[in-house]
Amino acid sequence: MSTINSALVDRIVAQFRQRFGSAPEFIARAPGRVNLLGEHVDYNDGFVMPAAIDRATYVAFSRSTEEVSHIEAFDLHETVEFSNDSISYKKQIDGSPLPEWGLYPAGVAKILIDDGFEPEPINVIFASDVPRGSGLSSSASVEVAFLTAWQQLGGWSLQKIRRARLCQKAEIEYVGVNCGIMDQFASVCGEENKILCLDCQSLDWKTLNFPDGVAIVIADTTVRRKLTSGGYNTRHDECEAALRFLQQKIPGVTSFRDVSIADLDCYSSLMLEEIAKRARHVISEIDRTINAQTILERGDIRAFGHLINETHASLRDFFEVSCPELDTMVEIAQSLEGCFGARLTGAGFGGCIVGLFDESEVDYAIEKLSVSYSKKTGLSSDVFVTCSSRGAVIL
Ligand code: GLA
């Protein structure tokens, strides 16, 4: 299956010609991701198991002949114009503030400059088929696609993890979301038919084979959240508070990895209830991802699916990042024939669920998910099959 959306590429290339008078020199592609296991643990020294998906951001670009970058978001019909100076103030060259979407490319340029690089001004038309704000890392795919573009023009050879780190830094320092490294990592490092497995403490990573005969189904509840204003940064702070408390009680604890559920049980009555709940999710999720690696190495999809179901319950009850629509979609998925496991994916507070299904049951599952969800909630949904795909490239 080709993972390139040729129709979308054709449209941005045509728009590029029309706007800038010639074909783009290059096209960068950077995928979104689906996380299968290890949620809200990348910023807690845990392990994550995402896969890059077949949906991506495409950046058609050439060097600009001026000191100014002209960047058009094709889907939004909006353009930003910035220089390496104006982005220090999060402004365009005419002094107006950058719109929110413009913070992603500008943030990447700014972080590159801070790191000693000289990103060249560029002319860009970009578009994405990753649904925005849905938990599939649309933002990270934009950051990584732009970094890939500037890397190409600069001729720099940056290690993969370094690229992911730079984009993560742009999101934390420029956009203001205190995120972990998982999304940018998956967008850079994705591989076809593989599940990635990243140790977020050492940043060592490996790939595991995606089990045969299993399909990844994504169901978008179409309920949206915004990470910048949502509970994401709050969860981050709550986790820090939980760790600080446990460190005061248990000698030698440097991260959540050093704490067991039994340890937590000894002290949870002394903690604020919600702080103890956050810790319970993180500690149990780290355990699940450690078990999952052995389970997947022996190809036991049923046991892996069981862990996925447990993760949903933990995100719902202890980390409290689910919502009624996500719970409804997950319940429908888990009740279907051929479903190995299903849960919300990404940060939560709305967005998508991921389910692993027996390939032979997929058509039926897609139909059932959208019909039952609409019956139960009155909302429409977007349900589709995806596959694990390769990370960012110049096409
Ligand atoms: C968002 C963040 C990631 C990660 C997930 C939750 O996608 O960008 O770093 O924390 O939420 O697992």
Tab-separated table of C-alpha atoms and ligand atoms in Angstrom:
chain	number	residue	atom	x	y	z
A	1	MET	CA	0.000	0.000	0.000
A	2	SER	CA	1.423	3.402	-0.970
A	3	THR	CA	1.520	5.756	1.971
A	4	ILE	CA	1.898	8.863	-0.183
A	5	ASN	CA	-1.207	10.945	-0.743
A	6	SER	CA	-0.474	11.791	-4.386
A	7	ALA	CA	-3.694	13.758	-4.865
A	8	LEU	CA	-2.758	16.065	-1.998
A	9	VAL	CA	0.817	16.401	-3.252
A	10	ASP	CA	-0.472	17.331	-6.736
A	11	ARG	CA	-2.704	19.997	-5.256
A	12	ILE	CA	0.037	21.693	-3.224
A	13	VAL	CA	2.466	21.524	-6.138
A	14	ALA	CA	-0.112	23.195	-8.417
A	15	GLN	CA	-0.719	25.863	-5.796
A	16	PHE	CA	3.037	26.358	-5.413
A	17	ARG	CA	3.454	26.943	-9.151
A	18	GLN	CA	0.576	29.366	-9.187
A	19	ARG	CA	1.800	31.311	-6.200
A	20	PHE	CA	5.562	31.313	-6.678
A	21	GLY	CA	5.767	30.913	-10.467
A	22	SER	CA	7.795	27.684	-10.582
A	23	ALA	CA	7.734	24.110	-9.283
A	24	PRO	CA	8.946	23.550	-5.694
A	25	GLU	CA	12.553	22.368	-5.376
A	26	PHE	CA	11.555	19.659	-2.866
A	27	ILE	CA	8.672	18.063	-1.000
A	28	ALA	CA	9.094	16.920	2.584
A	29	ARG	CA	6.736	14.388	4.132
A	30	ALA	CA	6.435	13.711	7.855
A	31	PRO	CA	3.811	11.325	9.266
A	32	GLY	CA	1.467	11.527	12.221
A	33	ARG	CA	1.529	8.670	14.717
A	34	VAL	CA	-0.715	6.372	16.640
A	35	ASN	CA	0.386	5.322	20.092
A	36	LEU	CA	-0.361	1.697	20.915
A	37	LEU	CA	0.920	1.576	24.485
A	38	GLY	CA	2.703	3.868	26.942
A	39	GLU	CA	0.434	6.899	27.320
A	40	HIS	CA	1.462	9.936	29.336
A	41	VAL	CA	4.695	8.262	30.324
A	42	ASP	CA	7.121	9.837	27.839
A	43	TYR	CA	7.521	12.823	30.177
A	44	ASN	CA	7.719	10.409	33.124
A	45	ASP	CA	10.793	8.392	32.097
A	46	GLY	CA	8.671	5.518	30.815
A	47	PHE	CA	8.558	3.500	27.601
A	48	VAL	CA	6.325	4.275	24.629
A	49	MET	CA	5.194	2.059	21.759
A	50	PRO	CA	3.921	4.215	18.892
A	51	ALA	CA	3.893	3.676	15.140
A	52	ALA	CA	4.081	6.333	12.432
A	53	ILE	CA	0.912	6.164	10.319
A	54	ASP	CA	0.102	6.555	6.637
A	55	ARG	CA	-1.227	10.089	7.138
A	56	ALA	CA	1.232	12.946	6.967
A	57	THR	CA	2.063	16.600	6.512
A	58	TYR	CA	3.477	17.516	3.092
A	59	VAL	CA	5.653	20.595	2.686
A	60	ALA	CA	6.380	21.763	-0.873
A	61	PHE	CA	9.295	24.206	-0.641
A	62	SER	CA	12.030	26.196	-2.349
A	63	ARG	CA	14.586	28.728	-1.133
A	64	SER	CA	13.160	32.224	-0.857
A	65	THR	CA	14.984	34.931	-2.805
A	66	GLU	CA	14.260	37.386	0.027
A	67	GLU	CA	15.098	37.454	3.723
A	68	VAL	CA	11.512	36.440	4.384
A	69	SER	CA	9.802	33.028	4.566
A	70	HIS	CA	6.382	32.890	2.896
A	71	ILE	CA	4.410	29.962	4.259
A	72	GLU	CA	0.919	29.063	3.128
A	73	ALA	CA	-1.280	26.578	4.989
A	74	PHE	CA	-3.162	25.185	2.011
A	75	ASP	CA	-6.102	23.777	3.997
A	76	LEU	CA	-6.658	27.023	5.866
A	77	HIS	CA	-6.066	29.386	2.904
A	78	GLU	CA	-3.810	31.436	5.184
A	79	THR	CA	-0.249	32.671	4.814
A	80	VAL	CA	2.387	33.814	7.291
A	81	GLU	CA	5.476	35.829	6.425
A	82	PHE	CA	8.322	35.886	8.902
A	83	SER	CA	12.024	36.573	9.100
A	84	ASN	CA	14.626	35.124	11.437
A	85	ASP	CA	14.304	38.371	13.429
A	86	SER	CA	10.524	38.655	13.624
A	87	ILE	CA	10.096	35.154	14.999
A	88	SER	CA	12.012	36.132	18.149
A	89	TYR	CA	8.885	38.122	19.010
A	90	LYS	CA	6.434	35.528	17.643
A	91	LYS	CA	5.560	38.098	15.005
A	92	GLN	CA	5.270	38.334	11.254
A	93	ILE	CA	7.316	40.896	9.326
A	94	ASP	CA	4.433	43.384	9.372
A	95	GLY	CA	4.440	43.224	13.196
A	96	SER	CA	1.212	41.220	13.507
A	97	PRO	CA	1.268	38.204	15.834
A	98	LEU	CA	1.781	34.781	14.278
A	99	PRO	CA	-1.473	32.804	14.153
A	100	GLU	CA	-1.415	29.620	16.194
A	101	TRP	CA	-0.615	27.331	13.253
A	102	GLY	CA	2.292	29.625	12.299
A	103	LEU	CA	3.955	28.969	15.669
A	104	TYR	CA	4.931	25.453	14.547
A	105	PRO	CA	7.145	26.329	11.549
A	106	ALA	CA	8.365	29.527	13.224
A	107	GLY	CA	9.133	27.590	16.426
A	108	VAL	CA	11.244	25.086	14.530
A	109	ALA	CA	13.174	27.898	12.804
A	110	LYS	CA	13.710	29.662	16.134
A	111	ILE	CA	14.995	26.538	17.891
A	112	LEU	CA	17.338	25.839	14.970
A	113	ILE	CA	18.723	29.373	15.246
A	114	ASP	CA	19.127	29.001	19.033
A	115	ASP	CA	21.041	25.796	18.381
A	116	GLY	CA	23.485	27.527	16.045
A	117	PHE	CA	21.942	26.655	12.683
A	118	GLU	CA	20.949	29.133	10.003
A	119	PRO	CA	17.631	28.024	8.538
A	120	GLU	CA	17.249	29.631	5.123
A	121	PRO	CA	14.151	31.679	4.346
A	122	ILE	CA	11.772	29.479	2.375
A	123	ASN	CA	8.696	29.604	0.218
A	124	VAL	CA	6.217	26.923	1.227
A	125	ILE	CA	2.797	25.525	0.488
A	126	PHE	CA	1.921	22.817	2.991
A	127	ALA	CA	-1.045	20.572	3.728
A	128	SER	CA	-1.798	17.588	5.901
A	129	ASP	CA	-4.157	14.645	5.927
A	130	VAL	CA	-3.594	14.033	9.645
A	131	PRO	CA	-6.840	15.132	11.322
A	132	ARG	CA	-6.010	18.200	13.422
A	133	GLY	CA	-6.140	18.045	17.221
A	134	SER	CA	-7.244	14.414	17.153
A	135	GLY	CA	-4.474	12.698	19.122
A	136	LEU	CA	-2.587	11.604	15.996
A	137	SER	CA	0.194	14.193	16.323
A	138	SER	CA	-0.766	16.593	13.594
A	139	SER	CA	1.432	19.232	15.290
A	140	ALA	CA	4.508	17.055	15.520
A	141	SER	CA	4.137	16.085	11.864
A	142	VAL	CA	4.171	19.781	10.896
A	143	GLU	CA	7.255	20.437	13.044
A	144	VAL	CA	9.131	17.434	11.698
A	145	ALA	CA	8.199	18.200	8.083
A	146	PHE	CA	9.588	21.739	8.420
A	147	LEU	CA	12.726	20.549	10.156
A	148	THR	CA	13.213	18.054	7.321
A	149	ALA	CA	12.841	20.896	4.803
A	150	TRP	CA	15.401	23.142	6.507
A	151	GLN	CA	17.739	20.221	6.979
A	152	GLN	CA	17.570	19.489	3.265
A	153	LEU	CA	18.366	23.081	2.288
A	154	GLY	CA	21.130	23.394	4.881
A	155	GLY	CA	22.693	20.041	3.965
A	156	TRP	CA	22.968	19.186	7.666
A	157	SER	CA	23.172	15.601	8.815
A	158	LEU	CA	21.359	15.431	12.118
A	159	GLN	CA	20.892	12.213	14.060
A	160	LYS	CA	17.268	11.090	14.246
A	161	ILE	CA	16.892	11.558	17.992
A	162	ARG	CA	18.463	15.018	17.727
A	163	ARG	CA	15.850	15.971	15.118
A	164	ALA	CA	13.059	14.739	17.357
A	165	ARG	CA	14.526	16.662	20.305
A	166	LEU	CA	14.739	19.912	18.345
A	167	CYS	CA	11.086	19.648	17.323
A	168	GLN	CA	10.028	18.753	20.871
A	169	LYS	CA	11.928	21.817	22.090
A	170	ALA	CA	10.062	23.983	19.574
A	171	GLU	CA	6.754	22.729	20.914
A	172	ILE	CA	7.715	23.240	24.561
A	173	GLU	CA	9.552	26.545	24.300
A	174	TYR	CA	7.756	28.235	21.431
A	175	VAL	CA	4.251	26.771	21.295
A	176	GLY	CA	4.010	26.311	25.058
A	177	VAL	CA	2.947	22.660	25.378
A	178	ASN	CA	5.125	20.856	27.894
A	179	CYS	CA	5.135	17.672	25.811
A	180	GLY	CA	7.316	14.591	25.871
A	181	ILE	CA	9.344	13.326	22.937
A	182	MET	CA	7.095	10.526	21.691
A	183	ASP	CA	5.262	12.284	18.838
A	184	GLN	CA	8.282	13.880	17.225
A	185	PHE	CA	10.262	10.664	17.729
A	186	ALA	CA	7.623	8.586	15.942
A	187	SER	CA	7.335	11.072	13.088
A	188	VAL	CA	11.106	11.007	12.548
A	189	CYS	CA	11.830	7.328	13.229
A	190	GLY	CA	8.750	5.468	11.935
A	191	GLU	CA	9.296	2.259	9.972
A	192	GLU	CA	6.941	0.252	7.792
A	193	ASN	CA	5.254	-2.683	9.537
A	194	LYS	CA	7.033	-1.946	12.796
A	195	ILE	CA	6.030	-0.798	16.216
A	196	LEU	CA	8.630	1.532	17.682
A	197	CYS	CA	9.708	1.112	21.250
A	198	LEU	CA	11.448	4.054	22.910
A	199	ASP	CA	12.997	4.159	26.341
A	200	CYS	CA	12.255	7.783	27.213
A	201	GLN	CA	14.952	7.858	29.883
A	202	SER	CA	17.964	6.697	27.855
A	203	LEU	CA	16.405	7.531	24.457
A	204	ASP	CA	17.501	4.104	23.206
A	205	TRP	CA	14.987	2.640	20.819
A	206	LYS	CA	14.241	-0.486	18.870
A	207	THR	CA	11.559	-1.788	16.552
A	208	LEU	CA	9.207	-4.723	17.037
A	209	ASN	CA	7.448	-6.523	14.199
A	210	PHE	CA	3.849	-5.574	13.729
A	211	PRO	CA	1.889	-8.834	14.145
A	212	ASP	CA	0.607	-10.449	10.920
A	213	GLY	CA	-3.112	-10.506	10.189
A	214	VAL	CA	-3.826	-7.564	12.496
A	215	ALA	CA	-5.278	-4.233	11.356
A	216	ILE	CA	-4.961	-0.895	13.122
A	217	VAL	CA	-8.333	0.854	13.176
A	218	ILE	CA	-8.634	4.479	14.186
A	219	ALA	CA	-11.973	5.996	15.133
A	220	ASP	CA	-12.125	9.740	15.494
A	221	THR	CA	-14.859	10.806	17.924
A	222	THR	CA	-14.712	14.286	16.287
A	223	VAL	CA	-14.684	15.773	19.798
A	224	ARG	CA	-11.745	18.197	19.940
A	225	ARG	CA	-9.501	19.476	22.655
A	226	LYS	CA	-6.683	22.001	22.628
A	227	LEU	CA	-3.512	20.935	24.389
A	228	THR	CA	-2.351	24.490	25.015
A	229	SER	CA	-5.459	25.355	27.000
A	230	GLY	CA	-6.401	21.859	28.112
A	231	GLY	CA	-5.352	19.706	30.998
A	232	TYR	CA	-2.099	18.424	29.464
A	233	ASN	CA	0.251	20.799	31.250
A	234	THR	CA	-1.736	20.282	34.470
A	235	ARG	CA	-1.237	16.517	34.237
A	236	HIS	CA	2.460	17.135	33.718
A	237	ASP	CA	2.613	19.225	36.912
A	238	GLU	CA	0.582	16.664	38.871
A	239	CYS	CA	3.014	13.929	37.880
A	240	GLU	CA	5.941	16.044	39.044
A	241	ALA	CA	4.186	16.632	42.358
A	242	ALA	CA	3.548	12.890	42.750
A	243	LEU	CA	7.169	12.037	42.061
A	244	ARG	CA	8.460	14.687	44.469
A	245	PHE	CA	6.229	13.290	47.211
A	246	LEU	CA	7.344	9.697	46.615
A	247	GLN	CA	11.000	10.766	46.542
A	248	GLN	CA	10.604	12.285	50.005
A	249	LYS	CA	9.188	9.017	51.342
A	250	ILE	CA	11.206	6.369	49.528
A	251	PRO	CA	15.016	6.657	49.471
A	252	GLY	CA	16.785	6.251	46.146
A	253	VAL	CA	13.813	7.030	43.889
A	254	THR	CA	15.003	8.952	40.830
A	255	SER	CA	11.992	8.343	38.573
A	256	PHE	CA	8.647	6.519	38.522
A	257	ARG	CA	10.555	3.476	37.320
A	258	ASP	CA	11.908	3.019	40.809
A	259	VAL	CA	8.437	2.861	42.371
A	260	SER	CA	6.123	-0.165	42.430
A	261	ILE	CA	2.363	-0.241	42.892
A	262	ALA	CA	3.025	-1.857	46.299
A	263	ASP	CA	5.209	1.160	47.251
A	264	LEU	CA	2.475	3.518	46.125
A	265	ASP	CA	-0.116	1.600	48.157
A	266	CYS	CA	1.956	2.267	51.296
A	267	TYR	CA	1.813	6.039	50.828
A	268	SER	CA	-1.229	6.824	48.702
A	269	SER	CA	-3.447	7.578	51.721
A	270	LEU	CA	-1.030	10.399	52.596
A	271	MET	CA	-1.236	11.913	49.122
A	272	LEU	CA	-3.873	14.138	47.597
A	273	GLU	CA	-6.285	11.714	45.984
A	274	GLU	CA	-5.805	12.934	42.449
A	275	ILE	CA	-2.029	13.046	42.734
A	276	ALA	CA	-2.036	9.420	43.913
A	277	LYS	CA	-4.271	8.483	40.974
A	278	ARG	CA	-1.894	10.068	38.459
A	279	ALA	CA	0.993	8.115	39.989
A	280	ARG	CA	-1.044	4.894	39.843
A	281	HIS	CA	-1.561	5.331	36.118
A	282	VAL	CA	2.084	6.139	35.412
A	283	ILE	CA	3.535	3.289	37.477
A	284	SER	CA	1.109	0.698	36.085
A	285	GLU	CA	1.582	1.974	32.521
A	286	ILE	CA	5.347	1.625	32.785
A	287	ASP	CA	4.810	-1.992	33.969
A	288	ARG	CA	2.467	-2.658	31.061
A	289	THR	CA	4.929	-1.401	28.465
A	290	ILE	CA	7.731	-3.493	29.932
A	291	ASN	CA	5.508	-6.606	29.760
A	292	ALA	CA	4.282	-5.676	26.295
A	293	GLN	CA	7.765	-5.852	24.815
A	294	THR	CA	8.138	-9.534	25.699
A	295	ILE	CA	4.554	-10.238	24.737
A	296	LEU	CA	5.040	-8.719	21.283
A	297	GLU	CA	8.375	-10.408	20.771
A	298	ARG	CA	6.530	-13.711	21.089
A	299	GLY	CA	3.709	-12.385	18.849
A	300	ASP	CA	0.935	-12.789	21.424
A	301	ILE	CA	-1.580	-10.307	20.067
A	302	ARG	CA	-4.322	-11.325	22.503
A	303	ALA	CA	-2.192	-10.567	25.541
A	304	PHE	CA	-1.066	-7.287	23.943
A	305	GLY	CA	-4.696	-6.349	23.289
A	306	HIS	CA	-5.540	-7.067	26.904
A	307	LEU	CA	-2.878	-4.558	28.012
A	308	ILE	CA	-4.340	-1.997	25.596
A	309	ASN	CA	-7.754	-2.416	27.260
A	310	GLU	CA	-6.172	-2.026	30.693
A	311	THR	CA	-4.484	1.179	29.573
A	312	HIS	CA	-7.819	2.663	28.595
A	313	ALA	CA	-9.308	1.895	31.997
A	314	SER	CA	-6.303	3.456	33.698
A	315	LEU	CA	-6.412	6.607	31.539
A	316	ARG	CA	-10.126	6.888	32.267
A	317	ASP	CA	-10.137	6.150	35.995
A	318	PHE	CA	-6.713	7.256	37.249
A	319	PHE	CA	-5.237	9.720	34.776
A	320	GLU	CA	-8.705	11.108	33.987
A	321	VAL	CA	-8.030	12.175	30.417
A	322	SER	CA	-10.902	10.343	28.759
A	323	CYS	CA	-14.341	11.777	28.035
A	324	PRO	CA	-17.785	10.188	27.525
A	325	GLU	CA	-17.411	10.092	23.730
A	326	LEU	CA	-14.029	8.332	23.891
A	327	ASP	CA	-15.387	5.850	26.456
A	328	THR	CA	-18.403	5.133	24.256
A	329	MET	CA	-16.250	4.536	21.166
A	330	VAL	CA	-13.897	2.276	23.139
A	331	GLU	CA	-16.801	0.267	24.593
A	332	ILE	CA	-18.238	-0.261	21.117
A	333	ALA	CA	-14.847	-1.348	19.752
A	334	GLN	CA	-14.142	-3.725	22.620
A	335	SER	CA	-17.540	-5.388	22.178
A	336	LEU	CA	-16.938	-6.232	18.510
A	337	GLU	CA	-15.968	-9.599	17.094
A	338	GLY	CA	-12.272	-9.675	16.170
A	339	CYS	CA	-11.210	-6.808	18.450
A	340	PHE	CA	-8.023	-7.625	20.367
A	341	GLY	CA	-7.990	-4.355	22.299
A	342	ALA	CA	-9.027	-0.713	22.067
A	343	ARG	CA	-8.290	2.496	23.903
A	344	LEU	CA	-8.024	6.236	23.529
A	345	THR	CA	-4.766	7.214	21.862
A	346	GLY	CA	-2.626	10.317	22.379
A	347	ALA	CA	-3.175	12.912	25.061
A	348	GLY	CA	-6.938	12.317	25.406
A	349	PHE	CA	-9.604	14.923	26.263
A	350	GLY	CA	-11.270	13.998	22.937
A	351	GLY	CA	-9.806	12.886	19.625
A	352	CYS	CA	-9.296	9.301	18.491
A	353	ILE	CA	-9.346	5.779	19.764
A	354	VAL	CA	-7.171	3.004	18.368
A	355	GLY	CA	-8.294	-0.600	18.087
A	356	LEU	CA	-6.393	-3.661	16.941
A	357	PHE	CA	-8.618	-5.992	14.926
A	358	ASP	CA	-8.403	-9.304	13.179
A	359	GLU	CA	-7.986	-8.300	9.511
A	360	SER	CA	-10.926	-10.450	8.440
A	361	GLU	CA	-13.323	-8.507	10.687
A	362	VAL	CA	-12.217	-5.008	9.735
A	363	ASP	CA	-14.924	-4.008	7.256
A	364	TYR	CA	-17.640	-5.051	9.663
A	365	ALA	CA	-15.898	-3.249	12.548
A	366	ILE	CA	-15.621	0.031	10.634
A	367	GLU	CA	-19.302	-0.051	9.761
A	368	LYS	CA	-20.363	-0.973	13.290
A	369	LEU	CA	-18.161	1.649	14.959
A	370	SER	CA	-19.565	4.562	13.013
A	371	VAL	CA	-23.203	3.410	13.088
A	372	SER	CA	-23.284	2.538	16.809
A	373	TYR	CA	-21.346	5.672	17.800
A	374	SER	CA	-23.756	7.876	15.924
A	375	LYS	CA	-26.747	6.060	17.481
A	376	LYS	CA	-25.374	6.456	20.988
A	377	THR	CA	-24.039	10.003	20.818
A	378	GLY	CA	-25.782	11.677	17.892
A	379	LEU	CA	-22.319	12.582	16.563
A	380	SER	CA	-20.634	11.636	13.330
A	381	SER	CA	-17.208	9.997	13.344
A	382	ASP	CA	-14.358	9.216	11.007
A	383	VAL	CA	-13.286	5.584	11.142
A	384	PHE	CA	-10.402	4.289	9.047
A	385	VAL	CA	-7.719	1.646	8.812
A	386	THR	CA	-4.112	2.743	8.977
A	387	CYS	CA	-0.771	0.979	8.818
A	388	SER	CA	2.617	1.625	10.346
A	389	SER	CA	4.673	3.670	7.923
A	390	ARG	CA	8.107	5.191	7.503
A	391	GLY	CA	9.254	8.391	9.167
A	392	ALA	CA	10.038	11.768	7.640
A	393	VAL	CA	11.659	11.920	4.185
A	394	ILE	CA	12.224	14.160	1.222
A	395	LEU	CA	10.068	12.613	-1.517
B	1	GLA	C1	0.799	14.238	23.512
B	1	GLA	C2	2.242	14.649	23.754
B	1	GLA	C3	3.141	13.429	23.909
B	1	GLA	C4	2.594	12.457	24.943
B	1	GLA	C5	1.117	12.174	24.690
B	1	GLA	C6	0.494	11.353	25.792
B	1	GLA	O1	0.659	13.599	22.287
B	1	GLA	O2	2.719	15.449	22.698
B	1	GLA	O3	4.445	13.837	24.239
B	1	GLA	O4	2.814	12.909	26.238
B	1	GLA	O5	0.364	13.372	24.552
B	1	GLA	O6	1.106	10.108	25.871
